[in-house]
């Protein structure tokens, strides 16, 4: 599953992505360093198990301070994914 992302930041940050199933269990997580500026990118979301064709996956993206400097979430977005 390839996820297209676009962001605009005024400082270097970390992007945390988490994919959940319909029951709220975490299927996949990734932390990416993202840099100040405006960017388009794609992230390969490859959970250990193959994704079933169900309508209830949820991908949560969070922007946080760089290198774990606190747990503050600066921005959060949620994408619901249907795989039919």
Short mmCIF file of N, CA and C in Angstrom, two decimals:
data_model
loop_
_atom_site.label_atom_id
_atom_site.label_comp_id
_atom_site.label_asym_id
_atom_site.label_seq_id
_atom_site.Cartn_x
_atom_site.Cartn_y
_atom_site.Cartn_z
N UNK A 1 0.86 -1.17 0.00
CA UNK A 1 0.00 0.00 0.00
C UNK A 1 0.90 1.23 0.00
N UNK A 2 0.80 2.06 -1.01
CA UNK A 2 1.60 3.27 -1.12
C UNK A 2 0.74 4.47 -0.74
N UNK A 3 1.24 5.26 0.20
CA UNK A 3 0.50 6.40 0.71
C UNK A 3 1.16 7.69 0.20
N UNK A 4 0.46 8.51 -0.60
CA UNK A 4 1.01 9.80 -1.01
C UNK A 4 0.85 10.83 0.11
N UNK A 5 1.89 11.60 0.37
CA UNK A 5 1.86 12.61 1.42
C UNK A 5 2.35 13.94 0.89
N UNK A 6 1.77 15.00 1.41
CA UNK A 6 2.24 16.35 1.14
C UNK A 6 2.31 17.08 2.47
N UNK A 7 3.38 17.82 2.68
CA UNK A 7 3.48 18.58 3.92
C UNK A 7 4.19 19.89 3.69
N UNK A 8 3.98 20.80 4.64
CA UNK A 8 4.67 22.09 4.68
C UNK A 8 5.02 22.36 6.13
N UNK A 9 6.32 22.53 6.41
CA UNK A 9 6.80 22.72 7.78
C UNK A 9 7.76 23.90 7.84
N UNK A 10 7.78 24.57 8.97
CA UNK A 10 8.74 25.67 9.14
C UNK A 10 9.97 25.23 9.92
N UNK A 11 9.97 23.99 10.44
CA UNK A 11 11.11 23.42 11.16
C UNK A 11 11.20 21.94 10.84
N UNK A 12 12.39 21.36 11.00
CA UNK A 12 12.53 19.91 10.87
C UNK A 12 11.71 19.25 11.97
N UNK A 13 11.01 18.19 11.61
CA UNK A 13 10.12 17.48 12.56
C UNK A 13 10.22 15.98 12.31
N UNK A 14 9.46 15.21 13.07
CA UNK A 14 9.29 13.78 12.84
C UNK A 14 7.84 13.53 12.48
N UNK A 15 7.62 12.67 11.50
CA UNK A 15 6.29 12.25 11.09
C UNK A 15 6.08 10.82 11.57
N UNK A 16 5.06 10.61 12.37
CA UNK A 16 4.70 9.28 12.85
C UNK A 16 3.46 8.82 12.09
N UNK A 17 3.54 7.65 11.48
CA UNK A 17 2.40 7.06 10.77
C UNK A 17 2.03 5.76 11.46
N UNK A 18 0.73 5.56 11.69
CA UNK A 18 0.25 4.34 12.32
C UNK A 18 -0.98 3.86 11.58
N UNK A 19 -0.97 2.58 11.19
CA UNK A 19 -2.10 1.96 10.51
C UNK A 19 -2.82 1.04 11.49
N UNK A 20 -4.13 1.24 11.62
CA UNK A 20 -4.96 0.45 12.53
C UNK A 20 -5.96 -0.38 11.74
N UNK A 21 -6.33 -1.55 12.28
CA UNK A 21 -7.40 -2.34 11.67
C UNK A 21 -8.74 -1.88 12.23
N UNK A 22 -9.81 -2.58 11.84
CA UNK A 22 -11.16 -2.18 12.23
C UNK A 22 -11.40 -2.32 13.73
N UNK A 23 -10.56 -3.09 14.43
CA UNK A 23 -10.71 -3.27 15.88
C UNK A 23 -9.81 -2.33 16.67
N UNK A 24 -9.02 -1.50 15.98
CA UNK A 24 -8.14 -0.56 16.64
C UNK A 24 -6.76 -1.12 16.96
N UNK A 25 -6.46 -2.32 16.48
CA UNK A 25 -5.13 -2.90 16.69
C UNK A 25 -4.13 -2.28 15.71
N UNK A 26 -2.92 -2.05 16.18
CA UNK A 26 -1.88 -1.47 15.33
C UNK A 26 -1.33 -2.54 14.40
N UNK A 27 -1.38 -2.27 13.09
CA UNK A 27 -0.85 -3.19 12.09
C UNK A 27 0.54 -2.79 11.61
N UNK A 28 0.83 -1.49 11.67
CA UNK A 28 2.09 -0.98 11.11
C UNK A 28 2.36 0.40 11.69
N UNK A 29 3.63 0.67 11.97
CA UNK A 29 4.04 1.98 12.47
C UNK A 29 5.35 2.37 11.81
N UNK A 30 5.54 3.67 11.64
CA UNK A 30 6.78 4.16 11.07
C UNK A 30 7.01 5.59 11.53
N UNK A 31 8.28 5.91 11.84
CA UNK A 31 8.68 7.29 12.16
C UNK A 31 9.63 7.74 11.06
N UNK A 32 9.32 8.89 10.48
CA UNK A 32 10.14 9.45 9.40
C UNK A 32 10.61 10.85 9.77
N UNK A 33 11.88 11.15 9.57
CA UNK A 33 12.30 12.54 9.72
C UNK A 33 11.80 13.32 8.51
N UNK A 34 11.21 14.48 8.74
CA UNK A 34 10.76 15.34 7.65
C UNK A 34 11.40 16.71 7.86
N UNK A 35 11.69 17.37 6.78
CA UNK A 35 12.51 18.57 6.83
C UNK A 35 11.71 19.82 6.52
N UNK A 36 12.18 20.94 7.04
CA UNK A 36 11.52 22.22 6.83
C UNK A 36 11.34 22.47 5.34
N UNK A 37 10.20 23.02 5.00
CA UNK A 37 9.89 23.31 3.60
C UNK A 37 8.60 22.63 3.19
N UNK A 38 8.43 22.52 1.90
CA UNK A 38 7.22 21.95 1.31
C UNK A 38 7.65 20.72 0.52
N UNK A 39 6.95 19.59 0.69
CA UNK A 39 7.38 18.36 0.01
C UNK A 39 6.20 17.48 -0.36
N UNK A 40 6.40 16.73 -1.43
CA UNK A 40 5.51 15.64 -1.84
C UNK A 40 6.33 14.36 -1.73
N UNK A 41 5.75 13.33 -1.18
CA UNK A 41 6.48 12.07 -1.04
C UNK A 41 5.51 10.91 -1.01
N UNK A 42 6.03 9.71 -1.16
CA UNK A 42 5.23 8.50 -1.03
C UNK A 42 5.87 7.62 0.03
N UNK A 43 5.04 6.98 0.84
CA UNK A 43 5.51 6.09 1.88
C UNK A 43 4.93 4.71 1.61
N UNK A 44 5.79 3.70 1.62
CA UNK A 44 5.34 2.32 1.43
C UNK A 44 4.89 1.76 2.77
N UNK A 45 3.62 1.48 2.89
CA UNK A 45 3.04 0.91 4.10
C UNK A 45 2.95 -0.59 3.89
N UNK A 46 3.84 -1.34 4.53
CA UNK A 46 3.91 -2.79 4.34
C UNK A 46 3.76 -3.52 5.67
N UNK A 47 2.53 -3.73 6.12
CA UNK A 47 2.34 -4.48 7.36
C UNK A 47 2.86 -5.91 7.23
N UNK A 48 3.14 -6.54 8.35
CA UNK A 48 3.65 -7.92 8.36
C UNK A 48 2.64 -8.88 7.73
N UNK A 49 1.36 -8.62 7.96
CA UNK A 49 0.31 -9.46 7.38
C UNK A 49 -0.32 -8.75 6.20
N UNK A 50 -0.75 -9.54 5.21
CA UNK A 50 -1.43 -8.96 4.05
C UNK A 50 -2.76 -8.34 4.49
N UNK A 51 -3.06 -7.17 3.94
CA UNK A 51 -4.31 -6.48 4.27
C UNK A 51 -5.49 -7.14 3.58
N UNK A 52 -6.54 -7.40 4.33
CA UNK A 52 -7.76 -7.98 3.78
C UNK A 52 -8.61 -6.89 3.15
N UNK A 53 -9.52 -7.30 2.28
CA UNK A 53 -10.42 -6.35 1.63
C UNK A 53 -11.57 -6.00 2.56
N UNK A 54 -11.30 -5.09 3.49
CA UNK A 54 -12.33 -4.63 4.44
C UNK A 54 -12.36 -3.11 4.41
N UNK A 55 -13.47 -2.52 4.84
CA UNK A 55 -13.62 -1.07 4.72
C UNK A 55 -13.18 -0.26 5.94
N UNK A 56 -12.39 -0.83 6.83
CA UNK A 56 -12.24 -0.13 8.10
C UNK A 56 -10.80 0.14 8.53
N UNK A 57 -9.87 0.29 7.61
CA UNK A 57 -8.50 0.63 8.02
C UNK A 57 -8.41 2.13 8.29
N UNK A 58 -7.56 2.48 9.24
CA UNK A 58 -7.39 3.88 9.60
C UNK A 58 -5.89 4.17 9.66
N UNK A 59 -5.45 5.20 8.94
CA UNK A 59 -4.07 5.64 8.96
C UNK A 59 -4.01 6.98 9.67
N UNK A 60 -3.23 7.05 10.75
CA UNK A 60 -3.11 8.29 11.53
C UNK A 60 -1.69 8.82 11.34
N UNK A 61 -1.59 10.09 10.95
CA UNK A 61 -0.31 10.76 10.82
C UNK A 61 -0.19 11.84 11.87
N UNK A 62 0.98 11.90 12.52
CA UNK A 62 1.22 12.91 13.56
C UNK A 62 2.56 13.58 13.30
N UNK A 63 2.56 14.90 13.39
CA UNK A 63 3.80 15.67 13.33
C UNK A 63 4.21 15.95 14.78
N UNK A 64 5.46 15.59 15.09
CA UNK A 64 5.98 15.81 16.45
C UNK A 64 7.35 16.48 16.37
N UNK A 65 7.82 17.03 17.51
CA UNK A 65 9.17 17.60 17.52
C UNK A 65 10.21 16.55 17.13
N UNK A 66 11.31 17.00 16.58
CA UNK A 66 12.37 16.12 16.09
C UNK A 66 13.01 15.30 17.19
N UNK A 67 13.36 14.05 16.88
CA UNK A 67 14.13 13.16 17.73
C UNK A 67 13.52 12.93 19.11
N UNK A 68 12.21 12.82 19.17
CA UNK A 68 11.56 12.49 20.44
C UNK A 68 11.67 13.55 21.51
N UNK A 69 11.84 14.80 21.11
CA UNK A 69 11.92 15.89 22.07
C UNK A 69 10.53 16.19 22.61
N UNK A 70 10.06 15.35 23.49
CA UNK A 70 8.71 15.51 24.04
C UNK A 70 7.71 14.71 23.23
N UNK A 71 6.59 14.48 23.83
CA UNK A 71 5.53 13.70 23.18
C UNK A 71 4.44 14.60 22.60
N UNK A 72 4.70 15.88 22.55
CA UNK A 72 3.71 16.82 22.05
C UNK A 72 3.37 16.52 20.59
N UNK A 73 2.08 16.46 20.29
CA UNK A 73 1.63 16.27 18.92
C UNK A 73 1.29 17.65 18.37
N UNK A 74 2.03 18.08 17.35
CA UNK A 74 1.84 19.41 16.78
C UNK A 74 0.70 19.45 15.77
N UNK A 75 0.48 18.32 15.08
CA UNK A 75 -0.60 18.22 14.10
C UNK A 75 -0.95 16.75 13.94
N UNK A 76 -2.22 16.47 13.65
CA UNK A 76 -2.67 15.09 13.47
C UNK A 76 -3.70 15.06 12.35
N UNK A 77 -3.59 14.04 11.50
CA UNK A 77 -4.58 13.83 10.44
C UNK A 77 -4.90 12.34 10.38
N UNK A 78 -6.14 12.05 10.01
CA UNK A 78 -6.60 10.65 9.91
C UNK A 78 -7.16 10.42 8.52
N UNK A 79 -6.77 9.28 7.95
CA UNK A 79 -7.26 8.86 6.63
C UNK A 79 -7.91 7.49 6.80
N UNK A 80 -9.16 7.35 6.39
CA UNK A 80 -9.83 6.07 6.43
C UNK A 80 -9.68 5.41 5.07
N UNK A 81 -9.30 4.13 5.08
CA UNK A 81 -8.96 3.41 3.84
C UNK A 81 -9.89 2.23 3.67
N UNK A 82 -10.54 2.15 2.52
CA UNK A 82 -11.37 1.00 2.16
C UNK A 82 -10.64 0.21 1.08
N UNK A 83 -10.42 -1.08 1.32
CA UNK A 83 -9.76 -1.94 0.34
C UNK A 83 -10.78 -2.93 -0.20
N UNK A 84 -11.52 -2.53 -1.20
CA UNK A 84 -12.50 -3.43 -1.83
C UNK A 84 -11.98 -3.86 -3.17
#
